[in-house]
CSV table of C-alpha atoms in Angstrom, one decimal:
chain,number,residue,atom,x,y,z
Y,925,SER,CA,99.6,-167.6,-158.4
Y,926,GLN,CA,97.0,-165.5,-156.3
Y,927,THR,CA,97.1,-162.3,-155.4
Y,928,ILE,CA,95.1,-159.8,-153.9
Y,929,HIS,CA,95.6,-156.0,-154.0
Y,930,GLN,CA,93.7,-152.7,-152.0
Y,931,TRP,CA,94.4,-149.2,-152.6
Y,932,PRO,CA,93.8,-146.4,-151.5
Y,933,ALA,CA,96.2,-147.6,-148.0
Y,934,THR,CA,95.3,-145.1,-146.6
Y,935,LEU,CA,92.5,-142.3,-146.5
Y,936,VAL,CA,92.3,-139.1,-144.4
Y,937,GLN,CA,88.1,-137.8,-145.7
Y,938,PRO,CA,85.6,-135.4,-144.0
Y,939,VAL,CA,82.5,-136.5,-142.9
Y,940,GLY,CA,79.5,-136.6,-145.3
Y,941,SER,CA,82.1,-137.0,-148.8
Y,942,PRO,CA,81.6,-140.6,-150.6
Y,943,LEU,CA,84.1,-143.6,-150.8
Y,944,SER,CA,85.5,-146.1,-152.7
Y,945,LEU,CA,87.6,-148.7,-151.9
Y,946,GLU,CA,89.1,-151.2,-154.3
Y,947,CYS,CA,90.1,-154.5,-154.2
Y,948,THR,CA,91.0,-156.9,-156.7
Y,949,VAL,CA,92.2,-160.0,-157.1
Y,950,GLU,CA,94.8,-161.7,-160.2
Y,951,GLY,CA,95.4,-165.5,-159.9
Y,952,THR,CA,92.0,-167.2,-160.1
Y,953,SER,CA,88.0,-167.2,-161.6
Y,954,ASN,CA,85.3,-166.5,-160.0
Y,955,PRO,CA,86.1,-166.2,-156.5
Y,956,ASN,CA,83.9,-165.5,-153.7
Y,957,LEU,CA,84.9,-162.4,-152.7
Y,958,TYR,CA,83.9,-160.4,-149.1
Y,959,TRP,CA,85.2,-157.4,-146.9
Y,960,TYR,CA,85.5,-157.1,-143.8
Y,961,ARG,CA,86.4,-153.8,-141.3
Y,962,GLN,CA,87.7,-154.4,-138.4
Y,963,ALA,CA,87.6,-151.3,-136.0
Y,964,ALA,CA,90.1,-149.7,-133.2
Y,965,GLY,CA,91.4,-153.0,-131.1
Y,966,ARG,CA,88.2,-155.0,-132.1
Y,967,GLY,CA,87.7,-157.7,-133.9
Y,968,LEU,CA,86.3,-158.6,-137.8
Y,969,GLN,CA,82.9,-157.5,-138.8
Y,970,LEU,CA,82.5,-159.6,-142.3
Y,971,LEU,CA,80.4,-156.3,-144.0
Y,972,PHE,CA,79.4,-158.0,-147.3
Y,973,TYR,CA,80.2,-160.7,-149.8
Y,974,SER,CA,79.5,-161.7,-153.4
Y,975,VAL,CA,79.7,-165.3,-155.2
Y,976,GLY,CA,79.2,-164.2,-158.6
Y,977,ILE,CA,79.0,-159.9,-161.0
Y,978,GLY,CA,76.6,-157.9,-159.2
Y,979,GLN,CA,75.7,-160.2,-156.4
Y,980,ILE,CA,76.1,-159.3,-152.9
Y,981,SER,CA,74.8,-160.0,-150.1
Y,982,SER,CA,74.8,-157.3,-146.9
Y,983,GLU,CA,75.6,-159.0,-143.3
Y,984,VAL,CA,75.0,-155.3,-141.2
Y,985,PRO,CA,73.0,-152.4,-142.2
Y,986,GLN,CA,74.9,-149.5,-142.2
Y,987,ASN,CA,76.1,-147.3,-144.8
Y,988,LEU,CA,78.1,-148.8,-146.7
Y,989,SER,CA,77.1,-150.6,-149.8
Y,990,ALA,CA,79.6,-152.9,-152.4
Y,991,SER,CA,79.5,-153.4,-155.3
Y,992,ARG,CA,80.9,-156.5,-157.6
Y,993,PRO,CA,81.0,-154.7,-161.6
Y,994,GLN,CA,83.8,-157.3,-162.6
Y,995,ASP,CA,83.7,-161.0,-161.6
Y,996,ARG,CA,87.3,-160.6,-160.0
Y,997,GLN,CA,86.9,-156.4,-159.2
Y,998,PHE,CA,84.9,-155.7,-155.0
Y,999,ILE,CA,84.2,-152.0,-154.7
Y,1000,LEU,CA,82.6,-151.0,-151.4
Y,1001,SER,CA,81.2,-147.5,-151.6
Y,1002,SER,CA,79.5,-145.0,-149.8
Y,1003,LYS,CA,77.4,-141.9,-150.6
Y,1004,LYS,CA,78.2,-140.1,-147.0
Y,1005,LEU,CA,81.4,-140.9,-144.3
Y,1006,LEU,CA,80.2,-140.8,-140.9
Y,1007,LEU,CA,82.5,-140.6,-137.9
Y,1008,SER,CA,81.9,-144.3,-136.8
Y,1009,ASP,CA,83.0,-145.1,-140.4
Y,1010,SER,CA,87.0,-144.9,-139.4
Y,1011,GLY,CA,89.0,-148.2,-139.8
Y,1012,PHE,CA,90.4,-150.9,-140.8
Y,1013,TYR,CA,89.0,-152.4,-144.5
Y,1014,LEU,CA,89.6,-156.0,-145.2
Y,1015,CYS,CA,89.2,-156.9,-148.8
Y,1016,ALA,CA,89.6,-161.0,-148.8
Y,1017,TRP,CA,88.6,-164.1,-151.4
Y,1018,SER,CA,88.7,-167.9,-152.0
Y,1019,VAL,CA,87.7,-170.1,-154.1
Y,1020,ARG,CA,84.2,-170.9,-155.5
Y,1021,ARG,CA,83.4,-174.1,-153.5
Y,1022,GLY,CA,82.9,-172.6,-150.2
Y,1023,ARG,CA,83.7,-173.6,-147.1
Y,1024,GLU,CA,87.6,-173.0,-148.2
Y,1025,THR,CA,90.7,-170.6,-147.1
Y,1026,GLN,CA,89.9,-166.3,-147.4
Y,1027,TYR,CA,92.8,-164.8,-148.8
Y,1028,PHE,CA,93.5,-161.1,-147.8
Y,1029,GLY,CA,94.3,-158.5,-148.9
Y,1030,PRO,CA,97.2,-155.8,-147.4
Y,1031,GLY,CA,93.9,-153.8,-146.3
Y,1032,THR,CA,93.2,-149.7,-146.0
Y,1033,ARG,CA,93.3,-147.7,-143.0
Y,1034,LEU,CA,90.2,-145.4,-143.2
Y,1035,LEU,CA,90.1,-141.9,-141.0
Y,1036,VAL,CA,86.9,-140.3,-141.6
Y,1037,LEU,CA,87.2,-136.3,-139.2
X,1445,ALA,CA,74.6,-170.2,-133.9
X,1446,GLN,CA,77.6,-170.8,-134.9
X,1447,SER,CA,80.5,-169.1,-132.5
X,1448,VAL,CA,84.1,-168.2,-131.7
X,1449,THR,CA,85.9,-167.2,-128.4
X,1450,GLN,CA,89.2,-166.6,-127.9
X,1451,LEU,CA,89.6,-166.5,-123.7
X,1452,ASP,CA,92.8,-164.4,-123.8
X,1453,SER,CA,93.3,-160.5,-125.4
X,1454,GLN,CA,96.0,-160.4,-124.7
X,1455,VAL,CA,99.1,-162.6,-123.6
X,1456,PRO,CA,103.2,-161.8,-122.5
X,1457,VAL,CA,104.9,-164.0,-122.8
X,1458,PHE,CA,108.7,-163.4,-122.7
X,1459,GLU,CA,111.5,-164.6,-125.4
X,1460,GLU,CA,112.1,-168.2,-125.4
X,1461,ALA,CA,109.5,-169.3,-124.1
X,1462,PRO,CA,106.6,-171.4,-124.9
X,1463,VAL,CA,102.9,-170.1,-125.5
X,1464,GLU,CA,99.7,-171.0,-125.8
X,1465,LEU,CA,96.2,-168.9,-127.5
X,1466,ARG,CA,93.4,-170.7,-126.2
X,1467,CYS,CA,89.7,-170.7,-128.8
X,1468,ASN,CA,87.1,-171.9,-128.2
X,1469,TYR,CA,84.2,-172.2,-131.1
X,1470,SER,CA,80.2,-172.4,-130.7
X,1471,SER,CA,78.5,-175.3,-133.5
X,1472,SER,CA,75.8,-177.7,-134.0
X,1473,VAL,CA,77.0,-179.0,-136.7
X,1474,SER,CA,81.1,-180.1,-138.1
X,1475,VAL,CA,83.4,-177.4,-138.4
X,1476,TYR,CA,86.7,-175.9,-140.9
X,1477,LEU,CA,89.4,-174.0,-138.0
X,1478,PHE,CA,91.5,-171.7,-139.0
X,1479,TRP,CA,94.4,-169.5,-137.7
X,1480,TYR,CA,95.1,-166.1,-139.4
X,1481,VAL,CA,98.1,-163.6,-137.9
X,1482,GLN,CA,97.7,-159.9,-138.5
X,1483,TYR,CA,101.0,-157.7,-138.7
X,1484,PRO,CA,100.6,-154.2,-137.7
X,1485,ASN,CA,98.8,-152.3,-140.6
X,1486,GLN,CA,99.1,-155.5,-142.8
X,1487,GLY,CA,96.3,-157.8,-143.6
X,1488,LEU,CA,95.9,-161.3,-142.2
X,1489,GLN,CA,98.1,-164.1,-143.4
X,1490,LEU,CA,96.7,-167.8,-142.7
X,1491,LEU,CA,99.4,-170.1,-140.4
X,1492,LEU,CA,97.0,-173.1,-140.5
X,1493,LYS,CA,94.0,-174.7,-141.3
X,1494,TYR,CA,91.7,-178.2,-139.5
X,1495,LEU,CA,89.8,-179.6,-142.9
X,1496,SER,CA,89.5,-182.6,-141.1
X,1497,GLY,CA,91.5,-185.5,-140.8
X,1498,SER,CA,94.8,-185.5,-137.6
X,1499,THR,CA,93.4,-183.0,-135.4
X,1500,LEU,CA,97.4,-182.6,-134.0
X,1501,VAL,CA,97.6,-179.2,-137.3
X,1502,LYS,CA,101.0,-177.6,-137.8
X,1503,GLY,CA,101.8,-174.3,-139.6
X,1504,ILE,CA,104.0,-172.1,-140.5
X,1505,ASN,CA,106.1,-170.5,-138.1
X,1506,GLY,CA,106.5,-173.0,-136.0
X,1507,PHE,CA,102.9,-173.1,-135.1
X,1508,GLU,CA,100.7,-175.6,-134.5
X,1509,ALA,CA,97.1,-176.1,-133.6
X,1510,GLU,CA,95.1,-179.5,-132.2
X,1511,PHE,CA,92.0,-180.1,-132.4
X,1512,ASN,CA,90.0,-181.2,-130.1
X,1513,LYS,CA,86.0,-181.9,-131.1
X,1514,SER,CA,84.5,-182.8,-127.5
X,1515,GLN,CA,86.1,-179.9,-125.9
X,1516,THR,CA,85.3,-177.4,-128.6
X,1517,SER,CA,88.5,-175.6,-128.7
X,1518,PHE,CA,91.2,-175.4,-131.1
X,1519,HIS,CA,93.8,-174.2,-129.1
X,1520,LEU,CA,97.4,-172.9,-130.7
X,1521,ARG,CA,100.6,-173.1,-129.7
X,1522,LYS,CA,104.6,-173.1,-130.0
X,1523,PRO,CA,107.3,-174.1,-128.2
X,1524,SER,CA,109.9,-171.7,-128.5
X,1525,VAL,CA,108.3,-168.1,-129.2
X,1526,HIS,CA,110.5,-165.3,-131.0
X,1527,ILE,CA,110.4,-161.0,-130.7
X,1528,SER,CA,109.2,-161.1,-134.5
X,1529,ASP,CA,106.0,-163.7,-133.1
X,1530,THR,CA,104.7,-159.7,-132.0
X,1531,ALA,CA,101.6,-159.9,-133.4
X,1532,GLU,CA,97.5,-160.1,-133.4
X,1533,TYR,CA,96.4,-163.6,-133.7
X,1534,PHE,CA,92.2,-164.6,-134.8
X,1535,CYS,CA,91.1,-167.8,-134.4
X,1536,ALA,CA,88.2,-168.3,-137.5
X,1537,VAL,CA,84.9,-171.4,-138.1
X,1538,SER,CA,84.0,-171.4,-141.1
X,1539,VAL,CA,80.4,-173.3,-140.8
X,1540,SER,CA,78.8,-173.2,-144.0
X,1541,ASN,CA,79.3,-173.4,-148.2
X,1542,THR,CA,79.3,-169.3,-148.4
X,1543,GLY,CA,82.5,-169.4,-147.5
X,1544,LYS,CA,81.6,-166.8,-144.8
X,1545,LEU,CA,84.6,-167.3,-141.9
X,1546,ILE,CA,83.8,-166.0,-137.9
X,1547,PHE,CA,86.3,-164.7,-136.2
X,1548,GLY,CA,87.8,-164.2,-132.6
X,1549,GLN,CA,88.1,-160.9,-131.4
X,1550,GLY,CA,91.7,-162.0,-131.1
X,1551,THR,CA,94.1,-161.4,-129.3
X,1552,THR,CA,97.5,-160.0,-128.7
X,1553,LEU,CA,100.7,-162.0,-128.5
X,1554,GLN,CA,103.3,-159.5,-126.9
X,1555,VAL,CA,106.7,-161.4,-126.9
X,1556,LYS,CA,110.0,-159.6,-124.7
X,1557,PRO,CA,113.6,-159.3,-125.1
């Protein structure tokens, strides 16, 4: 069966520091991968999605970037964190066919102070 | 452009009472529809989905939803809720072959003893 991992689970970082969040998927090949952010008390905002290695689409211009160095690895990064980057970050995957169910990871809680 | 509206931000209900969480969508093309549940500090879990066929869809934990094309709605129902159903519920629509989902703002279901 497929599983999706995210780490770290919780992160507290000072403003201006770098960020690296990692997401890995097991049990499937060639997945679509997604990064979402969920601000406190709000819905999910799609940040990036990827249909293959090195292929990244950005949905919202912002302080973050994403990379996909391997088929089942998706990384969310920032060179300098802002207070507004605080939130709950969720990674998800779906099969490549499109319009399929997305399966979510456990999330990373990021607090920028 | 596609959009999803969850009409209630919070729904308080007593244990063992029935509940309906409302979701309306806007799209000029055929859609796939999803309901996800999020327990505190966790990722999203798929409750049910409508892809095609029968308009009444049954999901996990006793939930069901009905797709109504003429009213562009996909309301979620449960005949008798439990304390453990207290969570955030998200309606989502998939409208493109990229697999991207558009989420509603979420409805907080608060089940009281």
